[in-house]
mmCIF file of C-alpha atoms (C1' of nucleotides) in Angstrom:
data_model
loop_
_atom_site.group_PDB
_atom_site.id
_atom_site.type_symbol
_atom_site.label_atom_id
_atom_site.label_comp_id
_atom_site.label_asym_id
_atom_site.label_seq_id
_atom_site.Cartn_x
_atom_site.Cartn_y
_atom_site.Cartn_z
ATOM 1 C CA MET A 1 93.385 54.547 85.643
ATOM 2 C CA SER A 2 89.888 55.605 86.313
ATOM 3 C CA ALA A 3 90.132 59.323 86.694
ATOM 4 C CA SER A 4 92.120 61.386 84.256
ATOM 5 C CA ARG A 5 95.022 63.353 85.563
ATOM 6 C CA THR A 6 93.021 66.511 85.025
ATOM 7 C CA ASP A 7 90.286 65.183 87.250
ATOM 8 C CA GLU A 8 92.742 64.114 89.900
ATOM 9 C CA ILE A 9 94.125 67.625 89.984
ATOM 10 C CA LEU A 10 90.673 69.142 90.154
ATOM 11 C CA ASP A 11 89.695 66.788 92.969
ATOM 12 C CA VAL A 12 92.582 67.905 95.141
ATOM 13 C CA ALA A 13 92.110 71.556 94.231
ATOM 14 C CA GLU A 14 88.429 71.480 95.041
ATOM 15 C CA ALA A 15 89.042 69.878 98.416
ATOM 16 C CA SER A 16 91.670 72.490 99.232
ATOM 17 C CA ILE A 17 89.437 75.372 98.265
ATOM 18 C CA ARG A 18 86.598 74.058 100.354
ATOM 19 C CA LYS A 19 88.852 73.728 103.344
ATOM 20 C CA GLY A 20 90.787 76.933 103.170
ATOM 21 C CA GLY A 21 89.710 79.095 100.270
ATOM 22 C CA PHE A 22 91.390 79.810 96.985
ATOM 23 C CA ASP A 23 94.691 80.799 98.546
ATOM 24 C CA ALA A 24 94.934 77.463 100.290
ATOM 25 C CA VAL A 25 95.545 75.844 96.930
ATOM 26 C CA SER A 26 99.128 75.479 95.818
ATOM 27 C CA PHE A 27 100.536 73.813 92.751
ATOM 28 C CA ARG A 28 103.166 72.109 94.844
ATOM 29 C CA ASP A 29 100.676 70.647 97.293
ATOM 30 C CA ILE A 30 98.420 69.417 94.540
ATOM 31 C CA ALA A 31 101.360 67.804 92.778
ATOM 32 C CA ALA A 32 102.567 66.131 95.952
ATOM 33 C CA ALA A 33 99.090 64.810 96.722
ATOM 34 C CA ILE A 34 98.873 62.920 93.450
ATOM 35 C CA GLY A 35 102.516 62.034 93.099
ATOM 36 C CA ILE A 36 103.740 64.296 90.321
ATOM 37 C CA LYS A 37 105.686 67.548 90.153
ATOM 38 C CA SER A 38 104.288 71.051 90.208
ATOM 39 C CA ALA A 39 105.506 71.759 86.687
ATOM 40 C CA SER A 40 103.276 68.959 85.493
ATOM 41 C CA VAL A 41 100.289 70.561 87.111
ATOM 42 C CA HIS A 42 101.141 73.758 85.271
ATOM 43 C CA TYR A 43 101.062 71.768 82.076
ATOM 44 C CA HIS A 44 97.386 70.991 82.625
ATOM 45 C CA PHE A 45 96.497 74.373 84.093
ATOM 46 C CA PRO A 46 99.046 77.021 83.104
ATOM 47 C CA HIS A 47 97.788 79.650 85.523
ATOM 48 C CA LYS A 48 96.130 79.393 88.877
ATOM 49 C CA SER A 49 93.105 81.206 87.542
ATOM 50 C CA ASP A 50 92.699 78.442 84.934
ATOM 51 C CA LEU A 51 92.632 75.931 87.723
ATOM 52 C CA GLY A 52 90.134 77.925 89.754
ATOM 53 C CA ARG A 53 87.860 78.408 86.801
ATOM 54 C CA ALA A 54 87.945 74.712 85.996
ATOM 55 C CA VAL A 55 87.134 73.709 89.553
ATOM 56 C CA VAL A 56 84.113 75.977 89.649
ATOM 57 C CA SER A 57 83.020 74.936 86.210
ATOM 58 C CA ARG A 58 83.170 71.236 86.953
ATOM 59 C CA TYR A 59 81.418 71.788 90.248
ATOM 60 C CA GLY A 60 78.575 73.503 88.423
ATOM 61 C CA GLU A 61 78.280 70.818 85.788
ATOM 62 C CA ARG A 62 77.990 68.134 88.410
ATOM 63 C CA LEU A 63 75.469 70.047 90.456
ATOM 64 C CA PHE A 64 73.178 70.790 87.541
ATOM 65 C CA ALA A 65 73.442 67.238 86.341
ATOM 66 C CA ALA A 66 72.236 66.135 89.776
ATOM 67 C CA LEU A 67 69.454 68.692 89.779
ATOM 68 C CA GLY A 68 68.092 67.678 86.415
ATOM 69 C CA ALA A 69 65.935 69.895 84.249
ATOM 70 C CA PRO A 70 64.088 72.514 86.291
ATOM 71 C CA ASP A 71 61.043 72.179 84.087
ATOM 72 C CA ALA A 72 60.986 68.427 83.735
ATOM 73 C CA PRO A 73 57.465 67.295 83.089
ATOM 74 C CA GLY A 74 55.803 65.398 85.872
ATOM 75 C CA ALA A 75 57.859 66.864 88.671
ATOM 76 C CA ALA A 76 56.062 69.323 90.901
ATOM 77 C CA PRO A 77 57.830 72.466 92.155
ATOM 78 C CA ARG A 78 58.152 71.147 95.680
ATOM 79 C CA LYS A 79 59.825 68.017 94.425
ATOM 80 C CA ARG A 80 62.214 70.011 92.281
ATOM 81 C CA ILE A 81 63.181 72.304 95.120
ATOM 82 C CA LYS A 82 63.700 69.296 97.301
ATOM 83 C CA ARG A 83 66.289 68.095 94.824
ATOM 84 C CA LEU A 84 68.059 71.408 95.323
ATOM 85 C CA THR A 85 68.079 71.240 99.099
ATOM 86 C CA GLN A 86 69.128 67.624 98.929
ATOM 87 C CA ALA A 87 72.055 68.564 96.710
ATOM 88 C CA TYR A 88 73.226 71.031 99.308
ATOM 89 C CA ARG A 89 72.958 68.459 102.041
ATOM 90 C CA ASP A 90 74.924 66.029 99.922
ATOM 91 C CA ALA A 91 77.591 68.650 99.385
ATOM 92 C CA LEU A 92 78.025 69.061 103.117
ATOM 93 C CA ALA A 93 77.915 65.413 103.906
ATOM 94 C CA PRO A 94 81.222 63.638 103.477
ATOM 95 C CA GLU A 95 83.827 65.817 105.124
ATOM 96 C CA GLY A 96 81.882 68.573 106.778
ATOM 97 C CA ASP A 97 83.402 71.125 104.449
ATOM 98 C CA ALA A 98 81.337 73.922 103.073
ATOM 99 C CA CYS A 99 80.020 73.949 99.542
ATOM 100 C CA LEU A 100 82.533 75.290 97.067
ATOM 101 C CA CYS A 101 80.495 78.218 95.902
ATOM 102 C CA ALA A 102 79.489 79.243 99.386
ATOM 103 C CA VAL A 103 83.162 79.584 100.201
ATOM 104 C CA LEU A 104 84.079 81.347 96.987
ATOM 105 C CA GLY A 105 80.927 83.429 96.959
ATOM 106 C CA ALA A 106 81.964 84.805 100.315
ATOM 107 C CA MET A 107 85.107 86.299 98.883
ATOM 108 C CA THR A 108 84.637 87.008 95.220
ATOM 109 C CA GLN A 109 86.304 90.362 95.653
ATOM 110 C CA GLY A 110 89.735 88.920 96.196
ATOM 111 C CA LEU A 111 89.707 86.331 93.424
ATOM 112 C CA PRO A 112 91.286 86.522 89.972
ATOM 113 C CA GLU A 113 88.694 87.890 87.614
ATOM 114 C CA PRO A 114 88.288 84.706 85.548
ATOM 115 C CA VAL A 115 87.390 82.831 88.693
ATOM 116 C CA SER A 116 84.945 85.404 90.014
ATOM 117 C CA LYS A 117 83.280 85.513 86.602
ATOM 118 C CA GLU A 118 82.851 81.783 86.748
ATOM 119 C CA ILE A 119 81.333 82.023 90.226
ATOM 120 C CA SER A 120 79.016 84.693 88.976
ATOM 121 C CA ALA A 121 77.951 82.493 86.075
ATOM 122 C CA PHE A 122 77.340 79.667 88.513
ATOM 123 C CA TYR A 123 74.942 81.755 90.551
ATOM 124 C CA ASP A 124 73.271 83.101 87.415
ATOM 125 C CA ARG A 125 72.545 79.559 86.472
ATOM 126 C CA LEU A 126 71.547 78.390 89.931
ATOM 127 C CA LEU A 127 69.118 81.252 90.427
ATOM 128 C CA GLY A 128 67.719 80.677 86.958
ATOM 129 C CA TRP A 129 67.215 77.010 87.680
ATOM 130 C CA THR A 130 65.440 77.786 90.924
ATOM 131 C CA LYS A 131 63.208 80.363 89.322
ATOM 132 C CA THR A 132 62.135 77.936 86.627
ATOM 133 C CA ALA A 133 61.703 75.152 89.135
ATOM 134 C CA LEU A 134 59.253 77.270 91.099
ATOM 135 C CA LYS A 135 57.049 77.902 88.091
ATOM 136 C CA GLY A 136 53.562 76.541 88.349
ATOM 137 C CA GLY A 137 53.694 76.502 92.139
ATOM 138 C CA LYS A 138 53.421 79.104 94.859
ATOM 139 C CA SER A 139 56.315 80.193 97.012
ATOM 140 C CA THR A 140 56.601 82.804 99.722
ATOM 141 C CA MET A 141 60.352 82.786 99.119
ATOM 142 C CA THR A 142 62.061 84.229 96.072
ATOM 143 C CA PRO A 143 64.745 82.167 94.321
ATOM 144 C CA GLU A 144 67.340 84.471 95.860
ATOM 145 C CA MET A 145 65.988 83.854 99.341
ATOM 146 C CA ILE A 146 66.015 80.113 98.830
ATOM 147 C CA VAL A 147 69.598 80.069 97.598
ATOM 148 C CA SER A 148 70.890 82.541 100.151
ATOM 149 C CA SER A 149 69.294 80.677 103.009
ATOM 150 C CA LEU A 150 71.024 77.512 101.838
ATOM 151 C CA ILE A 151 74.354 79.320 101.659
ATOM 152 C CA GLY A 152 73.989 80.791 105.099
ATOM 153 C CA ALA A 153 72.756 77.567 106.622
ATOM 154 C CA MET A 154 75.678 75.676 105.155
ATOM 155 C CA ILE A 155 78.223 78.137 106.455
ATOM 156 C CA LEU A 156 76.788 78.225 109.937
ATOM 157 C CA ALA A 157 76.338 74.450 109.937
ATOM 158 C CA VAL A 158 80.032 74.017 109.163
ATOM 159 C CA GLU A 159 81.161 76.607 111.661
ATOM 160 C CA ARG A 160 78.970 75.231 114.440
ATOM 161 C CA GLY A 161 79.576 71.629 113.497
ATOM 162 C CA GLN A 162 75.816 71.144 113.363
ATOM 163 C CA PRO A 163 74.615 69.573 110.109
ATOM 164 C CA LYS A 164 71.122 69.871 111.530
ATOM 165 C CA LEU A 165 71.103 73.567 110.736
ATOM 166 C CA LEU A 166 71.105 72.759 107.053
ATOM 167 C CA ALA A 167 68.246 70.336 107.530
ATOM 168 C CA ASP A 168 66.325 73.067 109.337
ATOM 169 C CA ALA A 169 66.820 75.402 106.414
ATOM 170 C CA GLU A 170 65.562 72.711 104.099
ATOM 171 C CA LYS A 171 62.409 72.339 106.184
ATOM 172 C CA ALA A 172 61.771 76.066 106.157
ATOM 173 C CA ILE A 173 62.244 76.249 102.413
ATOM 174 C CA LEU A 174 59.946 73.321 101.687
ATOM 175 C CA ALA A 175 57.356 74.816 104.008
ATOM 176 C CA ALA A 176 57.416 77.967 101.902
ATOM 177 C CA VAL A 177 56.910 76.182 98.605
ATOM 178 C CA ALA A 178 53.563 74.795 97.542
ATOM 179 C CA ASP A 179 52.719 73.076 94.310
ATOM 180 C CA MET B 1 95.769 111.658 115.812
ATOM 181 C CA SER B 2 92.512 110.154 116.747
ATOM 182 C CA ALA B 3 93.108 106.468 116.171
ATOM 183 C CA SER B 4 95.947 104.673 117.876
ATOM 184 C CA ARG B 5 98.447 102.859 115.754
ATOM 185 C CA THR B 6 96.925 99.609 116.873
ATOM 186 C CA ASP B 7 93.558 100.725 115.593
ATOM 187 C CA GLU B 8 95.024 101.898 112.317
ATOM 188 C CA ILE B 9 96.527 98.464 111.811
ATOM 189 C CA LEU B 10 93.284 96.743 112.691
ATOM 190 C CA ASP B 11 91.368 98.987 110.312
ATOM 191 C CA VAL B 12 93.505 98.006 107.366
ATOM 192 C CA ALA B 13 93.556 94.354 108.364
ATOM 193 C CA GLU B 14 89.799 94.211 108.705
ATOM 194 C CA ALA B 15 89.272 95.795 105.315
ATOM 195 C CA SER B 16 91.688 93.323 103.740
ATOM 196 C CA ILE B 17 90.017 90.333 105.316
ATOM 197 C CA ARG B 18 86.611 91.461 104.195
ATOM 198 C CA LYS B 19 87.845 91.879 100.660
ATOM 199 C CA GLY B 20 89.914 88.786 100.224
ATOM 200 C CA GLY B 21 89.892 86.611 103.305
ATOM 201 C CA PHE B 22 92.537 86.012 105.932
ATOM 202 C CA ASP B 23 95.265 85.195 103.435
ATOM 203 C CA ALA B 24 94.764 88.526 101.726
ATOM 204 C CA VAL B 25 96.263 90.200 104.762
ATOM 205 C CA SER B 26 99.989 90.807 104.698
ATOM 206 C CA PHE B 27 102.163 92.608 107.185
ATOM 207 C CA ARG B 28 103.923 94.447 104.406
ATOM 208 C CA ASP B 29 100.722 95.722 102.848
ATOM 209 C CA ILE B 30 99.350 96.854 106.162
ATOM 210 C CA ALA B 31 102.577 98.658 106.954
ATOM 211 C CA ALA B 32 102.667 100.345 103.564
ATOM 212 C CA ALA B 33 99.054 101.444 103.881
ATOM 213 C CA ILE B 34 99.720 103.373 107.057
ATOM 214 C CA GLY B 35 103.265 104.455 106.284
ATOM 215 C CA ILE B 36 105.375 102.304 108.559
ATOM 216 C CA LYS B 37 107.481 99.174 108.127
ATOM 217 C CA SER B 38 106.335 95.597 108.491
ATOM 218 C CA ALA B 39 108.595 95.024 111.492
ATOM 219 C CA SER B 40 106.648 97.721 113.305
ATOM 220 C CA VAL B 41 103.405 95.915 112.656
ATOM 221 C CA HIS B 42 104.970 92.810 114.163
ATOM 222 C CA TYR B 43 105.774 94.870 117.221
ATOM 223 C CA HIS B 44 102.064 95.420 117.816
ATOM 224 C CA PHE B 45 100.961 91.954 116.695
ATOM 225 C CA PRO B 46 103.821 89.454 116.847
ATOM 226 C CA HIS B 47 102.058 86.714 114.927
ATOM 227 C CA LYS B 48 99.452 86.837 112.239
ATOM 228 C CA SER B 49 97.094 84.874 114.427
ATOM 229 C CA ASP B 50 97.328 87.640 117.036
ATOM 230 C CA LEU B 51 96.272 90.111 114.405
ATOM 231 C CA GLY B 52 93.405 87.952 113.219
ATOM 232 C CA ARG B 53 92.166 87.373 116.718
ATOM 233 C CA ALA B 54 92.263 91.071 117.480
ATOM 234 C CA VAL B 55 90.361 91.981 114.324
ATOM 235 C CA VAL B 56 87.592 89.528 115.120
ATOM 236 C CA SER B 57 87.525 90.555 118.762
ATOM 237 C CA ARG B 58 87.230 94.260 118.017
ATOM 238 C CA TYR B 59 84.590 93.543 115.401
ATOM 239 C CA GLY B 60 82.553 91.685 117.985
ATOM 240 C CA GLU B 61 82.912 94.378 120.614
ATOM 241 C CA ARG B 62 81.668 97.014 118.224
ATOM 242 C CA LEU B 63 78.771 94.928 117.003
ATOM 243 C CA PHE B 64 77.506 94.075 120.469
ATOM 244 C CA ALA B 65 77.908 97.656 121.569
ATOM 245 C CA ALA B 66 75.672 98.650 118.658
ATOM 246 C CA LEU B 67 73.168 95.911 119.469
ATOM 247 C CA GLY B 68 72.790 96.869 123.108
ATOM 248 C CA ALA B 69 71.540 94.545 125.790
ATOM 249 C CA PRO B 70 69.334 91.788 124.360
ATOM 250 C CA ASP B 71 67.079 91.979 127.394
ATOM 251 C CA ALA B 72 66.877 95.734 127.769
ATOM 252 C CA PRO B 73 63.608 96.612 129.459
ATOM 253 C CA GLY B 74 61.110 98.442 127.316
ATOM 254 C CA ALA B 75 62.332 97.042 124.011
ATOM 255 C CA ALA B 76 60.095 94.471 122.391
ATOM 256 C CA PRO B 77 61.593 91.415 120.658
ATOM 257 C CA ARG B 78 60.747 92.702 117.207
ATOM 258 C CA LYS B 79 62.538 95.941 117.897
ATOM 259 C CA ARG B 80 65.566 94.122 119.234
ATOM 260 C CA ILE B 81 65.794 91.877 116.206
ATOM 261 C CA LYS B 82 65.435 94.889 113.985
ATOM 262 C CA ARG B 83 68.573 96.265 115.598
ATOM 263 C CA LEU B 84 70.329 93.067 114.573
ATOM 264 C CA THR B 85 69.212 93.198 110.960
ATOM 265 C CA GLN B 86 70.036 96.870 110.840
ATOM 266 C CA ALA B 87 73.538 96.135 112.090
ATOM 267 C CA TYR B 88 74.044 93.707 109.227
ATOM 268 C CA ARG B 89 72.808 96.233 106.730
ATOM 269 C CA ASP B 90 75.166 98.805 108.174
ATOM 270 C CA ALA B 91 78.038 96.342 107.874
ATOM 271 C CA LEU B 92 77.356 95.918 104.185
ATOM 272 C CA ALA B 93 76.801 99.545 103.494
ATOM 273 C CA PRO B 94 79.994 101.489 102.988
ATOM 274 C CA GLU B 95 82.096 99.481 100.597
ATOM 275 C CA GLY B 96 79.923 96.601 99.551
ATOM 276 C CA ASP B 97 82.213 94.173 101.298
ATOM 277 C CA ALA B 98 80.811 91.259 103.198
ATOM 278 C CA CYS B 99 80.607 91.172 106.958
ATOM 279 C CA LEU B 100 83.818 90.034 108.556
ATOM 280 C CA CYS B 101 82.414 86.988 110.257
ATOM 281 C CA ALA B 102 80.479 85.872 107.217
ATOM 282 C CA VAL B 103 83.757 85.738 105.327
ATOM 283 C CA LEU B 104 85.687 84.075 108.100
ATOM 284 C CA GLY B 105 82.824 81.815 109.047
ATOM 285 C CA ALA B 106 82.896 80.465 105.517
ATOM 286 C CA MET B 107 86.417 79.169 105.935
ATOM 287 C CA THR B 108 87.092 78.465 109.569
ATOM 288 C CA GLN B 109 88.761 75.222 108.636
ATOM 289 C CA GLY B 110 91.786 76.883 107.105
ATOM 290 C CA LEU B 111 92.408 79.473 109.794
ATOM 291 C CA PRO B 112 94.952 79.403 112.614
ATOM 292 C CA GLU B 113 93.270 77.932 115.631
ATOM 293 C CA PRO B 114 93.311 81.094 117.744
ATOM 294 C CA VAL B 115 91.403 82.879 115.015
ATOM 295 C CA SER B 116 88.841 80.158 114.469
ATOM 296 C CA LYS B 117 88.294 79.989 118.229
ATOM 297 C CA GLU B 118 87.601 83.695 118.243
ATOM 298 C CA ILE B 119 85.131 83.314 115.385
ATOM 299 C CA SER B 120 83.465 80.516 117.240
ATOM 300 C CA ALA B 121 83.188 82.681 120.342
ATOM 301 C CA PHE B 122 81.704 85.441 118.224
ATOM 302 C CA TYR B 123 78.944 83.181 116.975
ATOM 303 C CA ASP B 124 78.363 81.777 120.453
ATOM 304 C CA ARG B 125 77.741 85.288 121.614
ATOM 305 C CA LEU B 126 75.683 86.343 118.604
ATOM 306 C CA LEU B 127 73.399 83.343 118.840
ATOM 307 C CA GLY B 128 73.077 83.856 122.580
ATOM 308 C CA TRP B 129 72.156 87.486 122.072
ATOM 309 C CA THR B 130 69.534 86.570 119.497
ATOM 310 C CA LYS B 131 68.043 83.881 121.671
ATOM 311 C CA THR B 132 67.692 86.262 124.578
ATOM 312 C CA ALA B 133 66.361 89.003 122.335
ATOM 313 C CA LEU B 134 63.571 86.718 121.174
ATOM 314 C CA LYS B 135 62.408 85.968 124.702
ATOM 315 C CA GLY B 136 58.934 87.115 125.504
ATOM 316 C CA GLY B 137 57.914 87.104 121.862
ATOM 317 C CA LYS B 138 57.007 84.487 119.326
ATOM 318 C CA SER B 139 59.172 83.549 116.392
ATOM 319 C CA THR B 140 58.789 80.957 113.686
ATOM 320 C CA MET B 141 62.534 81.200 113.144
ATOM 321 C CA THR B 142 65.167 79.893 115.521
ATOM 322 C CA PRO B 143 68.117 82.125 116.414
ATOM 323 C CA GLU B 144 70.258 79.966 114.160
ATOM 324 C CA MET B 145 67.915 80.460 111.244
ATOM 325 C CA ILE B 146 67.858 84.210 111.745
ATOM 326 C CA VAL B 147 71.629 84.477 111.865
ATOM 327 C CA SER B 148 72.261 82.064 109.019
ATOM 328 C CA SER B 149 69.756 83.807 106.779
ATOM 329 C CA LEU B 150 71.574 87.084 107.413
ATOM 330 C CA ILE B 151 74.902 85.477 106.583
ATOM 331 C CA GLY B 152 73.618 83.946 103.373
ATOM 332 C CA ALA B 153 71.798 87.085 102.321
ATOM 333 C CA MET B 154 74.897 89.167 102.890
ATOM 334 C CA ILE B 155 77.102 86.851 100.859
ATOM 335 C CA LEU B 156 74.699 86.636 97.952
ATOM 336 C CA ALA B 157 74.040 90.385 98.128
ATOM 337 C CA VAL B 158 77.759 91.049 97.776
ATOM 338 C CA GLU B 159 78.261 88.517 95.025
ATOM 339 C CA ARG B 160 75.260 89.725 93.042
ATOM 340 C CA GLY B 161 75.902 93.371 93.785
ATOM 341 C CA GLN B 162 72.324 93.613 95.050
ATOM 342 C CA PRO B 163 72.052 95.122 98.530
ATOM 343 C CA LYS B 164 68.310 94.620 98.206
ATOM 344 C CA LEU B 165 68.760 90.928 98.941
ATOM 345 C CA LEU B 166 69.810 91.787 102.463
ATOM 346 C CA ALA B 167 66.791 94.026 102.862
ATOM 347 C CA ASP B 168 64.593 91.160 101.688
ATOM 348 C CA ALA B 169 66.079 88.895 104.315
ATOM 349 C CA GLU B 170 65.403 91.536 106.926
ATOM 350 C CA LYS B 171 61.764 91.684 105.871
ATOM 351 C CA ALA B 172 61.395 87.928 106.061
ATOM 352 C CA ILE B 173 62.963 87.814 109.495
ATOM 353 C CA LEU B 174 60.822 90.598 110.886
ATOM 354 C CA ALA B 175 57.753 88.925 109.448
ATOM 355 C CA ALA B 176 58.625 85.803 111.398
ATOM 356 C CA VAL B 177 59.031 87.575 114.727
ATOM 357 C CA ALA B 178 56.073 88.765 116.749
ATOM 358 C CA ASP B 179 56.123 90.481 120.104
ATOM 359 C "C1'" DT C 1 108.765 61.882 63.582
ATOM 360 C "C1'" DG C 2 105.727 64.256 66.194
ATOM 361 C "C1'" DT C 3 102.591 64.818 70.297
ATOM 362 C "C1'" DG C 4 101.451 64.347 75.157
ATOM 363 C "C1'" DC C 5 102.985 64.314 79.579
ATOM 364 C "C1'" DT C 6 106.374 64.440 83.134
ATOM 365 C "C1'" DG C 7 110.745 65.504 84.835
ATOM 366 C "C1'" DT C 8 114.869 68.621 86.586
ATOM 367 C "C1'" DA C 9 116.324 72.899 87.591
ATOM 368 C "C1'" DC C 10 115.586 77.371 88.204
ATOM 369 C "C1'" DC C 11 113.541 82.231 88.445
ATOM 370 C "C1'" DT C 12 111.707 86.147 90.963
ATOM 371 C "C1'" DA C 13 108.492 87.696 94.245
ATOM 372 C "C1'" DT C 14 106.404 87.497 98.453
ATOM 373 C "C1'" DC C 15 105.472 85.631 102.815
ATOM 374 C "C1'" DA C 16 105.746 85.622 108.184
ATOM 375 C "C1'" DC C 17 108.995 86.511 111.278
ATOM 376 C "C1'" DT C 18 113.486 88.007 113.882
ATOM 377 C "C1'" DA C 19 117.752 90.451 115.670
ATOM 378 C "C1'" DG C 20 119.504 94.406 116.915
ATOM 379 C "C1'" DA C 21 120.244 99.382 116.559
ATOM 380 C "C1'" DT C 22 118.138 103.916 117.228
ATOM 381 C "C1'" DA C 23 115.483 107.599 118.977
ATOM 382 C "C1'" DG C 24 112.160 109.642 122.149
ATOM 383 C "C1'" DT C 25 109.741 109.860 126.597
ATOM 384 C "C1'" DG C 26 108.897 110.035 131.472
ATOM 385 C "C1'" DA C 27 110.079 108.798 135.937
ATOM 386 C "C1'" DA C 28 113.358 107.756 139.308
ATOM 387 C "C1'" DT C 29 117.964 108.666 141.050
ATOM 388 C "C1'" DG C 30 122.471 110.875 142.120
ATOM 389 C "C1'" DC D 1 119.763 120.013 137.786
ATOM 390 C "C1'" DA D 2 121.739 116.342 135.343
ATOM 391 C "C1'" DT D 3 121.970 111.611 134.739
ATOM 392 C "C1'" DT D 4 120.404 107.144 134.452
ATOM 393 C "C1'" DC D 5 116.982 103.689 133.606
ATOM 394 C "C1'" DA D 6 113.108 101.528 131.630
ATOM 395 C "C1'" DC D 7 109.838 101.555 128.206
ATOM 396 C "C1'" DT D 8 107.658 102.401 123.750
ATOM 397 C "C1'" DA D 9 107.853 102.509 119.081
ATOM 398 C "C1'" DT D 10 110.127 102.628 115.136
ATOM 399 C "C1'" DC D 11 113.805 101.467 111.853
ATOM 400 C "C1'" DT D 12 117.406 98.603 108.854
ATOM 401 C "C1'" DA D 13 118.562 94.363 107.434
ATOM 402 C "C1'" DG D 14 118.001 89.938 106.964
ATOM 403 C "C1'" DT D 15 116.306 84.871 107.641
ATOM 404 C "C1'" DG D 16 114.329 80.600 105.491
ATOM 405 C "C1'" DA D 17 110.167 79.005 103.461
ATOM 406 C "C1'" DT D 18 107.021 79.030 99.959
ATOM 407 C "C1'" DA D 19 104.510 80.964 96.219
ATOM 408 C "C1'" DG D 20 103.374 81.015 90.982
ATOM 409 C "C1'" DG D 21 105.518 80.405 86.899
ATOM 410 C "C1'" DT D 22 109.123 79.106 83.096
ATOM 411 C "C1'" DA D 23 112.723 76.807 80.060
ATOM 412 C "C1'" DC D 24 113.981 72.813 78.461
ATOM 413 C "C1'" DA D 25 115.206 68.011 78.380
ATOM 414 C "C1'" DG D 26 113.576 63.193 78.400
ATOM 415 C "C1'" DC D 27 110.507 59.657 77.495
ATOM 416 C "C1'" DA D 28 106.624 56.918 75.874
ATOM 417 C "C1'" DC D 29 103.600 55.976 72.361
ATOM 418 C "C1'" DA D 30 101.311 56.667 67.904
#
DNA sequence: TGTGCTGTACCTATCACTAGATAGTGAATG
DNA sequence: CATTCACTATCTAGTGATAGGTACAGCACA
């Protein structure tokens, strides 16, 4: 009912990617997980690259919806950046899997071009958001440093099994940003 | 001549992993790259997990050899940490591929257990080295923060095609460490 | 009647992995 | 000295499993 078939497929695909990378996704496994056949998955996403692109795209849409406008009036830079760090902590939360784009960003080289382009667009947008969000305040960290420290913290937090590492990164980032 | 067959295999495997993750490695491709047959690769590394473990293990040995003792007399903490950041920059240098353990760290969940154990041991050792290296000095960054910022910077540097991002991380780390 | 979605059945390619034969080497043995 | 033995490293040939992807039929609903 609730979720469309397309969304069901994307849900399973996203979870698989976050657990084991792009190659961990298989049409058969996705189909089995939601109770259809692999040919039906191909109907919605003819090629695997279509599926990958869609997963990344939806992930981005959701993230930026959660972040809100980076230049929303009334929100100070520190508060905006806090929304960003919070989003990363939320991404880690439920299963202890790494954020989608941390995983895919780590191995863009080996992905189908449509997917790596989509990842690239995601980071274009994320860095742009962060840059705008910092405007009007003072930061000792560049947008790139903020984002990369979140990526690294997430990866190490997952590997070590220590969510605290991501919280530490958040603290360091917020300490570097003043309104 | 120089390199043993085992090393030749590990060279190709490491390059493949760094480009496309663990699943990008195939016995056939490795064999073809060095002019033998896949069955011969299996002779040296019966299972893929053996190969993965060996790649990570050799990578670690080389890195720690380059880092030297973390408590070598006469070397100040700042200088020691600089060796660490330099090692990461060297790892990025030749091909623009990400560091092996950044890639594998990003997706430990989907790896054969022997490989993920080896990755875990690598980070145990790396964090231990960094902790010891910081002794006697003052740092506003924990060992975990130093390592995770290098991981994140390397991943974003590769994705963006901007090696400078890793240099920026180095600067920030060195600024946080005082003798 | 057409459109949207799912099914069955199948394709070819690739995967990790194995059995067993072959050739070369070096040391021990007659 | 010649032979045998054990070992190393490679090959050919093949296994069964799984991958992405396709052709086409059926079915429900408008």
